[in-house]
Coordinates of N, CA and C in Angstrom, one line a residue:
Chain A
S6 N 0.6 -1.0 -0.2 CA -0.3 0.3 -0.1 C 0.6 1.1 -0.2
Q7 N 0.2 1.8 -0.2 CA 1.2 3.9 -1.2 C 1.6 4.2 0.9
E8 N 2.5 4.5 1.4 CA 3.7 5.1 2.1 C 3.4 6.7 1.3
L9 N 3.6 7.3 2.9 CA 4.1 8.8 2.4 C 5.1 9.2 3.0
E10 N 5.5 10.4 2.6 CA 6.9 10.7 3.6 C 7.1 12.6 3.4
Q11 N 7.3 12.9 4.1 CA 7.4 14.5 4.2 C 8.4 15.2 5.0
S12 N 8.6 16.3 4.4 CA 9.9 17.1 4.2 C 10.2 18.9 4.2
P13 N 10.4 19.3 4.5 CA 10.1 19.2 6.2 C 9.9 18.7 7.3
Q14 N 10.5 18.2 8.4 CA 9.2 17.9 9.9 C 8.7 18.8 10.1
S15 N 9.2 20.5 10.6 CA 9.0 21.2 10.9 C 10.1 22.3 10.6
L16 N 9.0 23.9 10.1 CA 9.1 24.9 9.8 C 9.0 26.2 10.7
I17 N 9.9 27.6 11.2 CA 10.0 28.3 11.3 C 10.8 29.9 10.1
V18 N 9.4 30.4 9.2 CA 9.9 31.3 8.8 C 9.2 32.6 9.5
Q19 N 10.5 34.0 8.7 CA 9.5 34.6 9.0 C 8.8 35.5 8.7
E20 N 7.1 36.2 8.8 CA 6.8 36.9 7.7 C 6.9 37.6 6.6
G21 N 6.6 37.1 5.5 CA 7.2 38.1 4.3 C 8.0 36.5 3.3
K22 N 8.4 35.2 3.9 CA 9.3 34.9 3.6 C 8.2 33.6 2.7
N23 N 9.1 33.5 1.7 CA 9.4 31.4 1.1 C 9.6 30.6 1.5
L24 N 8.2 29.7 1.0 CA 8.9 27.9 2.1 C 8.2 27.3 0.8
T25 N 9.0 26.1 1.2 CA 8.5 24.7 0.1 C 7.7 23.7 1.5
I26 N 7.7 22.8 1.1 CA 6.9 21.4 2.0 C 6.9 20.6 0.5
N27 N 7.6 19.5 0.8 CA 7.9 18.3 0.1 C 7.2 17.5 0.8
C28 N 6.0 16.4 -0.7 CA 6.4 15.4 0.2 C 6.0 14.2 -1.1
T29 N 7.0 12.9 -0.5 CA 7.5 11.6 -1.7 C 6.8 10.3 -1.0
S30 N 6.2 10.2 -2.1 CA 5.8 8.4 -2.4 C 6.0 7.4 -2.6
S31 N 5.9 6.5 -2.5 CA 6.4 5.0 -2.4 C 6.5 4.4 -3.8
K32 N 5.1 5.2 -4.2 CA 4.0 4.4 -5.6 C 3.9 5.7 -6.0
T33 N 3.7 4.9 -7.4 CA 3.0 6.1 -8.6 C 1.4 6.9 -7.8
L34 N 2.0 8.0 -7.9 CA 0.5 8.4 -6.9 C -0.5 9.0 -8.7
Y35 N -1.8 7.8 -7.9 CA -2.7 8.4 -8.4 C -4.0 10.0 -8.5
G36 N -3.5 10.0 -7.1 CA -4.3 10.9 -6.6 C -3.1 12.0 -5.1
L37 N -3.2 12.8 -5.5 CA -2.7 13.2 -4.3 C -3.5 14.4 -3.9
Y38 N -3.1 14.8 -2.7 CA -3.6 16.3 -1.8 C -3.4 16.8 -0.7
W39 N -3.5 17.3 -1.1 CA -3.1 18.9 0.0 C -3.8 19.5 0.9
Y40 N -3.7 19.1 2.1 CA -4.1 19.5 4.0 C -4.0 20.6 4.7
K41 N -4.5 21.2 5.5 CA -4.1 21.8 6.7 C -4.3 21.4 7.7
Q42 N -4.0 22.0 9.0 CA -4.5 21.4 10.1 C -4.3 22.8 10.5
K43 N -4.9 23.4 11.9 CA -5.0 24.3 12.3 C -4.6 23.5 13.6
Y44 N -3.5 24.3 14.9 CA -3.8 22.7 15.9 C -4.4 22.8 16.6
G45 N -5.1 21.4 16.7 CA -6.3 21.0 18.1 C -7.4 21.1 16.9
E46 N -7.9 21.0 15.2 CA -8.5 21.3 15.0 C -9.0 19.8 13.6
G47 N -9.6 19.7 13.0 CA -9.5 18.8 12.2 C -9.6 19.5 10.4
L48 N -9.2 18.9 9.3 CA -8.3 19.2 8.0 C -8.7 20.1 7.7
I49 N -8.3 20.5 6.3 CA -9.3 21.6 5.7 C -8.5 21.2 4.6
F50 N -9.2 20.7 4.1 CA -8.6 20.3 2.4 C -8.8 21.4 1.1
L51 N -7.0 21.4 0.8 CA -7.1 22.7 0.0 C -7.1 22.6 -0.8
M52 N -6.1 21.2 -1.8 CA -6.2 21.1 -3.4 C -5.8 19.6 -3.7
M53 N -6.1 19.2 -5.0 CA -5.6 17.8 -5.7 C -5.3 18.3 -6.4
L54 N -4.2 16.8 -6.9 CA -3.8 17.1 -7.7 C -3.2 15.6 -8.5
Q55 N -3.9 15.6 -10.6 CA -3.4 14.2 -10.2 C -2.9 13.7 -11.6
K56 N -2.6 14.6 -11.9 CA -1.8 14.5 -13.8 C 0.1 14.7 -13.4
G57 N 0.6 13.7 -13.8 CA 1.7 14.2 -13.6 C 2.7 16.1 -15.1
G58 N 2.7 17.0 -13.9 CA 2.7 18.1 -13.6 C 2.1 19.0 -13.5
E59 N 1.3 18.4 -12.8 CA -0.2 19.5 -12.9 C 0.2 20.8 -11.8
E60 N 0.1 22.0 -11.8 CA 0.5 22.3 -11.4 C -1.3 23.3 -10.7
K61 N -1.6 23.9 -9.5 CA -2.9 24.1 -9.3 C -1.9 25.3 -7.8
S62 N -2.7 26.1 -7.6 CA -2.8 28.0 -6.6 C -4.0 27.5 -5.5
H63 N -3.8 28.2 -4.4 CA -5.1 28.7 -4.2 C -4.6 29.6 -2.9
E64 N -5.1 30.4 -3.0 CA -4.8 31.8 -2.7 C -3.3 32.5 -3.1
K65 N -2.0 32.6 -1.7 CA -0.4 32.1 -2.5 C 0.0 30.8 -1.6
I66 N -0.7 30.4 -1.7 CA -0.3 28.6 -1.9 C -0.6 27.8 -3.5
T67 N 0.5 27.4 -4.2 CA 0.6 26.3 -5.0 C 1.3 25.1 -4.7
A68 N 0.5 24.6 -5.0 CA 1.0 22.9 -5.0 C 1.5 21.9 -6.6
K69 N 2.1 21.2 -6.6 CA 2.9 20.8 -8.2 C 3.3 18.8 -7.7
L70 N 2.5 19.0 -9.1 CA 2.9 17.0 -8.9 C 4.5 17.2 -9.7
D71 N 5.0 15.7 -9.7 CA 6.1 15.9 -10.6 C 5.4 15.1 -11.8
E72 N 6.3 14.8 -12.4 CA 6.1 14.2 -14.0 C 5.5 12.7 -13.7
K73 N 7.2 12.3 -12.7 CA 6.9 10.9 -12.4 C 5.6 10.4 -11.0
K74 N 4.7 11.7 -11.1 CA 3.6 11.7 -10.2 C 4.5 10.3 -9.3
Q75 N 5.2 10.2 -8.2 CA 5.8 9.9 -6.6 C 5.5 11.1 -5.3
Q76 N 6.2 12.8 -6.3 CA 7.0 13.3 -6.0 C 6.0 14.6 -5.5
S77 N 5.6 15.7 -4.5 CA 4.9 16.0 -5.0 C 5.6 17.9 -3.3
S78 N 5.3 19.2 -4.3 CA 5.6 20.3 -3.3 C 4.4 20.7 -3.0
L79 N 4.9 21.6 -1.7 CA 3.9 22.2 -2.3 C 4.1 24.8 -1.4
H80 N 4.2 24.9 -2.3 CA 5.3 25.9 -2.5 C 4.1 27.5 -1.7
I81 N 4.5 28.3 -0.1 CA 3.7 28.9 0.3 C 4.6 30.5 -0.2
T82 N 4.5 31.5 -1.0 CA 5.1 32.9 -1.0 C 4.0 33.4 -0.2
A83 N 5.5 34.3 0.2 CA 5.3 36.0 0.6 C 4.5 35.5 1.9
S84 N 4.0 34.6 2.9 CA 4.2 33.3 4.3 C 3.4 34.3 5.1
Q85 N 2.4 34.5 5.6 CA 1.5 35.4 6.5 C 1.4 34.1 7.6
P86 N 0.8 35.3 8.9 CA 0.8 34.3 10.3 C -0.4 33.1 10.2
S87 N -1.5 33.9 9.6 CA -2.1 32.9 9.2 C -2.1 31.6 8.4
H88 N -0.9 31.9 8.0 CA -0.7 30.3 6.8 C -0.3 29.0 7.8
A89 N 0.0 29.4 9.4 CA 0.7 29.0 10.1 C 0.1 27.4 10.4
G90 N 0.1 26.4 11.2 CA -0.4 25.2 11.1 C 0.4 24.2 10.5
I91 N -0.2 22.5 10.2 CA 0.4 21.1 9.7 C 0.3 21.1 8.3
Y92 N 0.7 20.9 7.5 CA 0.3 20.7 6.5 C 0.5 19.4 6.6
L93 N -0.7 18.6 5.2 CA -0.5 17.1 5.2 C -0.5 16.9 4.5
C94 N 0.5 15.5 2.7 CA -0.5 15.3 2.2 C -0.9 14.0 2.2
G95 N -1.9 13.4 1.5 CA -2.7 12.6 1.2 C -2.6 12.6 -0.7
A96 N -2.6 10.7 -0.3 CA -3.3 10.0 -1.4 C -3.9 8.7 -0.9
D97 N -4.5 8.0 -2.3 CA -5.2 6.9 -1.7 C -4.7 5.9 -1.6
K98 N -4.8 5.0 -0.3 CA -4.7 4.4 0.7 C -4.5 2.8 -0.7
G99 N -5.1 2.6 -2.0 CA -4.7 1.1 -2.4 C -4.4 1.6 -3.9
G100 N -3.8 3.0 -4.4 CA -3.9 3.5 -5.8 C -4.4 3.8 -6.5
T101 N -5.4 3.3 -6.6 CA -7.2 3.8 -7.1 C -8.1 3.5 -7.0
S102 N -8.1 3.1 -5.9 CA -10.1 3.6 -5.6 C -10.4 4.9 -5.1
Y103 N -9.2 6.0 -5.0 CA -10.1 6.8 -4.1 C -11.0 6.6 -2.6
D104 N -11.0 5.9 -2.1 CA -11.8 5.6 -1.3 C -11.8 5.4 0.1
K105 N -10.0 5.7 0.3 CA -9.5 5.5 1.1 C -7.8 6.1 1.3
V106 N -7.8 7.2 2.2 CA -6.6 8.4 1.6 C -6.5 8.2 3.2
I107 N -4.8 8.1 2.8 CA -3.8 7.6 3.6 C -2.7 9.2 3.7
F108 N -2.5 9.1 5.5 CA -1.9 10.7 5.2 C -0.6 10.9 6.0
G109 N 0.2 12.0 4.3 CA 2.1 11.9 5.8 C 1.7 11.7 6.5
P110 N 3.4 12.4 7.2 CA 3.2 12.6 9.0 C 3.2 13.6 9.1
G111 N 3.0 15.0 8.5 CA 3.2 16.3 8.4 C 3.7 17.1 8.3
T112 N 3.7 18.1 7.8 CA 5.2 19.6 8.1 C 4.7 20.4 8.7
S113 N 5.2 20.8 10.6 CA 4.8 22.1 10.9 C 5.4 23.4 10.8
L114 N 4.8 23.7 10.3 CA 5.3 25.6 10.1 C 4.5 26.4 10.7
S115 N 6.0 27.1 11.4 CA 5.5 28.1 12.4 C 5.9 29.6 11.5
V116 N 4.9 31.2 11.4 CA 5.2 32.0 11.2 C 5.5 33.0 11.7
I117 N 6.9 33.6 12.4 CA 7.2 34.7 13.5 C 6.9 35.9 12.2
P118 N 5.8 36.8 12.6 CA 5.5 38.2 12.5 C 6.7 38.8 12.6
Chain B
S19 N -26.0 23.5 3.6 CA -24.7 22.6 3.0 C -24.8 21.5 4.1
Q20 N -23.8 20.8 3.4 CA -23.0 20.4 5.0 C -22.1 20.3 5.9
T21 N -22.7 19.5 7.1 CA -21.6 19.9 8.3 C -21.7 18.7 8.8
I22 N -20.9 18.5 9.3 CA -20.4 17.4 10.6 C -20.1 17.2 11.8
H23 N -21.3 16.9 13.0 CA -20.3 16.8 14.2 C -20.3 15.6 15.4
Q24 N -18.9 16.4 16.1 CA -18.4 14.9 16.7 C -18.5 15.2 18.5
W25 N -19.0 14.3 18.5 CA -18.3 14.8 20.2 C -19.3 13.5 21.7
P26 N -17.8 13.8 22.2 CA -17.5 14.8 23.0 C -16.4 15.4 22.4
A27 N -15.9 16.6 23.3 CA -14.6 17.3 22.4 C -13.2 17.0 23.3
T28 N -13.9 16.2 24.7 CA -13.0 15.2 25.1 C -13.4 14.7 26.1
L29 N -12.5 14.3 26.5 CA -12.7 12.7 27.4 C -11.7 12.4 28.8
V30 N -11.8 12.0 29.6 CA -10.1 11.8 30.2 C -11.1 10.4 30.6
Q31 N -10.3 9.1 30.3 CA -11.0 8.3 30.7 C -9.9 7.1 31.6
P32 N -10.0 6.6 32.3 CA -9.3 5.6 32.9 C -8.7 4.2 32.0
V33 N -8.0 3.9 32.1 CA -7.4 2.5 31.6 C -8.6 1.4 32.0
G34 N -9.2 0.3 30.8 CA -10.1 -1.0 31.0 C -11.6 0.0 30.7
S35 N -11.6 1.4 30.6 CA -13.6 1.5 30.7 C -13.5 1.4 29.8
P36 N -14.9 1.9 29.0 CA -15.4 1.7 27.9 C -15.8 3.4 26.7
L37 N -15.4 3.1 26.0 CA -15.7 4.1 25.7 C -16.0 3.9 23.6
S38 N -17.5 5.9 23.7 CA -18.5 5.2 22.5 C -18.4 7.3 22.2
L39 N -16.9 7.4 20.7 CA -17.9 8.3 20.7 C -18.5 8.3 19.5
E40 N -19.3 9.4 18.8 CA -20.4 9.9 18.3 C -19.5 10.3 17.0
C41 N -20.3 10.9 15.6 CA -20.8 11.3 14.9 C -21.3 11.4 13.7
T42 N -22.0 12.1 13.5 CA -22.7 12.6 12.4 C -22.6 13.8 11.3
V43 N -23.2 13.3 10.3 CA -23.4 14.2 9.3 C -24.7 14.6 8.8
E44 N -24.4 16.4 8.2 CA -25.8 16.8 7.7 C -26.0 17.1 6.5
G45 N -27.0 17.2 6.2 CA -27.0 17.8 4.7 C -26.6 16.7 3.6
T46 N -25.3 15.4 3.3 CA -25.8 14.2 2.4 C -26.3 13.4 3.1
S47 N -26.9 12.3 1.9 CA -26.8 11.0 2.1 C -26.2 9.7 1.0
N48 N -26.4 9.0 2.0 CA -24.7 7.5 1.8 C -23.8 7.9 1.8
P49 N -23.2 8.9 2.9 CA -22.3 9.7 2.1 C -20.9 8.4 3.2
N50 N -19.9 8.5 2.9 CA -18.6 7.6 3.2 C -17.7 8.0 4.1
L51 N -17.8 7.4 5.2 CA -17.5 7.9 6.5 C -16.3 6.9 7.4
Y52 N -15.6 7.8 7.6 CA -14.1 7.4 8.2 C -14.0 7.8 9.5
W53 N -13.6 7.0 10.2 CA -12.8 7.5 12.5 C -11.1 7.4 11.3
Y54 N -10.3 8.8 11.9 CA -8.4 8.8 12.3 C -8.6 9.2 13.7
R55 N -7.4 8.9 13.9 CA -6.6 8.9 15.1 C -5.1 9.4 14.8
Q56 N -4.7 11.0 15.4 CA -3.6 11.3 15.4 C -3.4 10.8 16.8
A57 N -2.2 10.7 16.9 CA -1.3 10.5 17.6 C 0.1 10.9 18.3
A58 N 1.0 11.5 19.2 CA 1.9 11.5 18.9 C 3.4 10.7 18.4
G59 N 3.6 11.4 17.3 CA 4.8 10.0 17.2 C 4.0 8.8 15.5
R60 N 2.6 9.2 15.8 CA 2.1 7.5 14.7 C 1.9 8.4 13.4
G61 N 1.3 9.7 13.7 CA 0.8 10.5 12.1 C -1.3 10.4 12.1
L62 N -1.8 11.3 11.4 CA -2.5 10.7 11.0 C -2.8 9.8 10.4
Q63 N -3.9 8.7 10.8 CA -4.1 6.7 11.0 C -5.8 6.8 11.3
L64 N -6.0 6.1 9.4 CA -7.2 5.5 9.6 C -7.8 4.8 10.0
L65 N -8.4 4.8 10.6 CA -8.5 3.2 11.9 C -10.3 2.6 10.5
F66 N -11.4 3.0 10.5 CA -12.4 2.5 9.9 C -13.4 3.1 9.2
Y67 N -13.0 2.5 8.0 CA -14.2 3.3 7.0 C -15.8 2.4 6.5
S68 N -17.0 3.2 6.1 CA -18.0 3.3 6.7 C -18.3 3.2 4.8
V69 N -19.0 2.1 3.3 CA -19.7 3.2 2.7 C -21.4 3.0 2.6
G70 N -21.6 2.3 3.8 CA -23.1 2.0 3.9 C -23.4 1.8 5.3
I71 N -25.1 1.6 5.6 CA -25.3 0.9 7.3 C -25.1 -0.5 6.7
G72 N -24.3 -0.3 8.1 CA -23.7 -2.0 8.9 C -22.2 -2.2 8.0
Q73 N -22.1 -1.7 6.8 CA -20.7 -2.4 6.0 C -19.3 -1.3 6.3
I74 N -17.9 -2.0 7.3 CA -18.1 -1.1 8.4 C -16.4 -2.1 7.6
S75 N -15.1 -1.7 7.4 CA -14.2 -1.6 6.8 C -13.5 -1.3 7.6
S76 N -12.9 -2.2 8.3 CA -11.3 -1.8 10.0 C -9.7 -2.3 9.0
E77 N -8.9 -1.0 8.6 CA -8.1 -0.3 7.9 C -7.1 -0.9 9.1
V78 N -7.3 -1.2 10.8 CA -6.0 -1.6 11.8 C -6.3 -2.6 13.4
P79 N -5.8 -3.0 12.8 CA -5.9 -4.9 13.9 C -5.5 -3.7 15.3
Q80 N -7.3 -3.4 16.2 CA -7.1 -2.9 16.9 C -7.7 -3.1 18.2
N81 N -8.2 -2.7 20.3 CA -8.6 -2.5 20.5 C -10.5 -1.8 20.3
L82 N -10.3 -1.6 19.4 CA -11.5 -0.6 18.7 C -12.1 -1.5 18.1
S83 N -13.4 -0.4 17.9 CA -14.4 -1.6 16.7 C -15.3 0.2 16.4
A84 N -15.9 0.1 15.3 CA -16.7 0.6 14.3 C -18.2 0.2 14.7
S85 N -19.9 1.5 14.0 CA -20.3 1.3 13.9 C -21.4 2.0 12.8
R86 N -22.1 2.1 12.4 CA -22.9 2.8 11.2 C -24.5 2.2 11.4
P87 N -25.0 2.6 12.5 CA -26.0 2.2 12.8 C -27.6 2.7 11.9
Q88 N -26.9 4.3 11.2 CA -28.0 5.0 10.2 C -26.9 5.5 9.4
D89 N -28.2 5.7 8.5 CA -27.1 7.2 7.8 C -26.0 7.4 7.6
R90 N -26.3 8.6 8.7 CA -25.6 9.3 8.3 C -24.4 9.3 10.1
Q91 N -24.4 8.5 10.6 CA -24.7 7.8 11.7 C -23.1 7.0 12.2
F92 N -22.3 7.8 12.9 CA -21.0 6.7 12.5 C -19.9 6.5 13.8
I93 N -20.3 5.7 14.9 CA -19.6 5.7 16.1 C -18.9 5.1 16.6
L94 N -17.3 5.2 16.6 CA -16.6 4.3 17.9 C -16.2 3.7 19.0
S95 N -16.3 3.0 18.9 CA -15.9 2.6 20.4 C -15.1 1.6 21.2
S96 N -14.6 1.0 22.4 CA -13.4 0.2 23.2 C -14.5 -0.2 24.4
K97 N -14.0 -1.4 24.3 CA -14.7 -2.2 25.9 C -14.0 -1.7 27.0
K98 N -12.8 -1.8 26.4 CA -12.4 -1.7 27.7 C -10.4 -0.4 27.2
L99 N -10.2 0.5 27.5 CA -9.2 1.3 26.4 C -8.4 1.1 27.8
L100 N -7.3 1.2 26.6 CA -5.4 0.6 26.7 C -5.1 2.0 27.1
L101 N -4.0 2.2 27.3 CA -2.9 3.2 27.4 C -2.6 4.3 25.8
S102 N -2.6 3.0 25.4 CA -2.6 3.8 24.3 C -3.4 3.9 23.1
D103 N -4.8 3.7 24.0 CA -6.0 4.6 22.8 C -5.8 6.2 22.4
S104 N -5.3 6.5 23.5 CA -4.7 8.5 23.4 C -4.5 8.1 22.4
G105 N -5.3 10.0 22.3 CA -5.4 11.0 20.6 C -6.4 11.5 19.9
F106 N -6.6 12.1 19.2 CA -6.9 12.6 18.9 C -8.0 12.3 17.9
Y107 N -9.0 11.9 18.0 CA -9.9 11.0 16.7 C -10.7 12.0 16.1
L108 N -10.3 11.8 14.7 CA -11.1 13.0 13.3 C -12.1 11.7 13.0
C109 N -13.7 12.0 12.7 CA -14.2 11.6 11.9 C -14.5 12.4 10.9
A110 N -14.8 11.6 9.4 CA -14.7 12.5 8.4 C -15.0 12.0 7.1
W111 N -16.2 12.7 6.7 CA -17.0 11.8 5.3 C -16.0 12.7 3.9
M112 N -16.7 12.0 3.1 CA -15.4 12.5 1.3 C -16.9 12.8 1.2
G113 N -16.0 14.6 0.2 CA -17.3 14.1 -1.1 C -16.9 14.6 -2.1
G114 N -15.8 14.5 -2.2 CA -15.5 13.8 -3.3 C -13.9 13.2 -3.8
P115 N -13.4 12.1 -4.8 CA -12.2 11.9 -4.4 C -11.0 12.3 -4.1
G116 N -10.8 12.1 -3.0 CA -10.1 13.1 -1.3 C -9.4 13.5 -1.1
E117 N -11.1 13.9 -1.2 CA -11.9 15.5 -0.7 C -12.7 15.2 0.8
L118 N -12.1 15.1 1.8 CA -12.6 14.6 2.9 C -12.9 16.4 3.8
F119 N -13.8 15.7 4.3 CA -14.3 16.9 5.5 C -14.7 16.1 6.8
F120 N -13.3 16.9 7.3 CA -13.3 16.6 9.2 C -14.1 17.4 10.0
G121 N -14.5 16.7 10.9 CA -16.0 17.3 12.4 C -14.2 17.9 12.7
E122 N -15.2 18.1 13.9 CA -13.8 19.0 15.5 C -13.3 18.2 15.6
G123 N -13.1 17.1 16.4 CA -12.7 16.0 16.9 C -12.6 15.7 17.8
S124 N -12.4 14.9 18.7 CA -12.2 14.2 20.0 C -11.2 13.8 20.7
R125 N -10.5 14.9 21.5 CA -9.1 14.9 22.9 C -9.8 13.0 23.1
L126 N -8.9 12.4 23.3 CA -9.4 11.3 24.5 C -7.9 10.9 24.9
T127 N -8.2 11.3 26.6 CA -6.3 11.1 26.9 C -7.0 9.6 27.9
V128 N -6.5 8.6 28.0 CA -6.7 7.8 28.9 C -5.7 7.3 29.3
L129 N -5.6 7.5 31.6 CA -5.4 7.4 32.5 C -4.4 6.3 33.2

C-alpha cells in the first residue's frame, strides 16, 4: 500500500518569506491531496493533483505534482501568520480507489510576525 | 450545506473503561464515513471506513470497533480502553475523490 513521507518535519519562517514543503510517495500517485490543520482542529482540504506535471494554486499556496507522479511540493509565497499550522499530504491507500485516503506525517509551519 | 459534528470534544477515561465517540453528518445522504486517529509520533492513521449502513472496513487491528447504525451516524467504540488509545480522533466524510470534510475532533486521554 501507499506510504508518504514529508520534509521538513517542521519549519519556522519570518513573515513575508517563501517556503516549500515536500511530499514523497513510495508508489506512483493516482491522486495527491494537500490538507491544512490548525492545531487541535480538523483538517481542511486545500487541493488535489492528479496529472503528472500538474500545478494548482489556492490563494498564495501553489502545489505541483512531478512528471513521475511520486513527488509533490507545496509552495507558500510571502507567508503570513494565517498560514501557520500543520500541512499534510494525502493519497489513496490502494493506489486507484479514491475511497481511502492515507496521510503523510505532516509538516508543522510556524510564521513569526 | 453539509455539516459534520463529533462529540464529546474531550474526555479523560481510566484504563479498562468503555468508550463511545459519535459522529453525525447533515446535508448529505449515503456518505463514505471515516474514523482517523492522530497520536504523537504516529501521524494521522486511518482506523475505519464505511460505505453504508452496517458496512465497516477495519484498517488497523486494534482495541477499537466502529458501527454505522444509521446512514449519517458513525460511532467509534471500545469495551476496554488501553493507554495506547489516547489521541485525537477525527471523523470525516468524503465529498469527492480525496476531498474529506473533517469534524472538530475528540481528544481522548486514557489514564
